[in-house]
C-alpha atoms as a printed R data frame, in Angstrom:
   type eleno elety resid chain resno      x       y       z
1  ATOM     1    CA   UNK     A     1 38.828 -56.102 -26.794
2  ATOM     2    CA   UNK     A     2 37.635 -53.884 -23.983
3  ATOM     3    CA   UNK     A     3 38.277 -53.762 -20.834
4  ATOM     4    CA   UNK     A     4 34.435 -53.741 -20.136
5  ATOM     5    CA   UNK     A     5 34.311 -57.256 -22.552
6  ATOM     6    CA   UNK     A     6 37.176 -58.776 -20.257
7  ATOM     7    CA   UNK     A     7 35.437 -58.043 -17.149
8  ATOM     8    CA   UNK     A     8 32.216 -59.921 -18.195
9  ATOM     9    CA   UNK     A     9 34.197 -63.386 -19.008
10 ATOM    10    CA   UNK     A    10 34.431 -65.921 -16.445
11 ATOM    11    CA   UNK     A    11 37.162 -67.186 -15.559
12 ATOM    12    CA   UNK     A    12 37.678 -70.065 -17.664
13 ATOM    13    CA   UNK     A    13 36.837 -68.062 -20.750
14 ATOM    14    CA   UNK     A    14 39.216 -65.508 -20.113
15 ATOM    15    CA   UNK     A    15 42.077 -68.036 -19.767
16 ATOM    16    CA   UNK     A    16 41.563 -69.737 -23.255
17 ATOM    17    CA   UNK     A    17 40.619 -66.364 -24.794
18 ATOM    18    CA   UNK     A    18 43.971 -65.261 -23.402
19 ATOM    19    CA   UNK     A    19 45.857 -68.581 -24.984
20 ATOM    20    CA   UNK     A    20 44.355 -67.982 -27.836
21 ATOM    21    CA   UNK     A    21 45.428 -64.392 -28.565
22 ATOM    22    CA   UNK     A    22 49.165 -64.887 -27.094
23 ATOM    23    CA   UNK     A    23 48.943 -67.958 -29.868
24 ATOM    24    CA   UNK     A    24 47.562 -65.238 -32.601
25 ATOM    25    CA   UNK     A    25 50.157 -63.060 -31.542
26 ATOM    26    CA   UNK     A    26 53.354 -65.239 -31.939
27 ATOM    27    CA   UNK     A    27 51.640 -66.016 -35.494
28 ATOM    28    CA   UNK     A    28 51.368 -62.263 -36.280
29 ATOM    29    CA   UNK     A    29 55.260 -61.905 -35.618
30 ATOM    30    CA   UNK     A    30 56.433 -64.596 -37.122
31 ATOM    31    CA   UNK     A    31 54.589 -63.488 -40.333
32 ATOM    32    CA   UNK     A    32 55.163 -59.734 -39.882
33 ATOM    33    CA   UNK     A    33 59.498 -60.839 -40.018
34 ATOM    34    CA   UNK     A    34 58.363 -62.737 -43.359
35 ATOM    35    CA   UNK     A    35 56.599 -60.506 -44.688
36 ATOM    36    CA   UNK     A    36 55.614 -56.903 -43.527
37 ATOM    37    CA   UNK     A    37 51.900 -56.790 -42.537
38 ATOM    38    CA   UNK     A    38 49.637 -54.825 -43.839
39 ATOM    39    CA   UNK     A    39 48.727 -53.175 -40.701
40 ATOM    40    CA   UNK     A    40 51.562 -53.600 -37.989
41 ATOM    41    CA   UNK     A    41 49.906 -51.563 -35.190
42 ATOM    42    CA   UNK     A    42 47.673 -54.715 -34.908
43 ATOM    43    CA   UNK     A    43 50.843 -56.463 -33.057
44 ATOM    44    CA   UNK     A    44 50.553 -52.936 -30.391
45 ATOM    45    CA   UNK     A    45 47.120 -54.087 -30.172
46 ATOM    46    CA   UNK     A    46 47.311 -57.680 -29.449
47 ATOM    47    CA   UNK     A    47 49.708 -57.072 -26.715
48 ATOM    48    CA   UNK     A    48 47.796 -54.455 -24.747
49 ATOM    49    CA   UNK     A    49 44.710 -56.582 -24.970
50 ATOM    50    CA   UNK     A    50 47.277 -59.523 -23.433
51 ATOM    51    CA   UNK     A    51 48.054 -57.394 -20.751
52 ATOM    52    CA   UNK     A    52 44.138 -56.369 -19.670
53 ATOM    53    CA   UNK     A    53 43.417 -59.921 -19.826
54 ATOM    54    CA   UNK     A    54 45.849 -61.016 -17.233
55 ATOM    55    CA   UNK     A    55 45.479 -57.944 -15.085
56 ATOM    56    CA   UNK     A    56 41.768 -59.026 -14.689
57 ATOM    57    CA   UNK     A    57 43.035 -62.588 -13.881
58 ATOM    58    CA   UNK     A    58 45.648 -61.242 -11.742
59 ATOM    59    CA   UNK     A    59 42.707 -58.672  -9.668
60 ATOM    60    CA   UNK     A    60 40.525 -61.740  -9.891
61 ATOM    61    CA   UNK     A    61 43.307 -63.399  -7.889
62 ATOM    62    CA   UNK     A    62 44.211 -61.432  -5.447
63 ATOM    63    CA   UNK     A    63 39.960 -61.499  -4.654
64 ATOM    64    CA   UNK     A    64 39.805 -64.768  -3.542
């Protein structure tokens, strides 16, 4: 997801879109310690698109 994507959410979106990817990522883990996914730079992904997500909350925030 894009930074440029994030920024157009609302609020409200952006907080279950952000559940919902730290929930795909803990099921990404647990199945890449199974078994070895196909494509483990996905899990590099995931995070970093955590982390832009609640940056933008976190400016969002502070601009109240």
């Amino acid at each position: 997801m894009k930074s440029k994507e994030i920024k157009e959410l609302e609020t409200k979106d952006l907080v279950e879109k952000l559940e919902l990817t730290q929930e795909k990522l803990t099921r990404m883990k647990l199945n890449h310690a199974i078994a070895p996914l196909e494509n483990p730079s996905q899990i590099k992904a995931t995070r970093r698109d955590i982390a832009r997500m609640k940056t933008e909350l976190r400016q969002r925030e502070l601009n109240k």
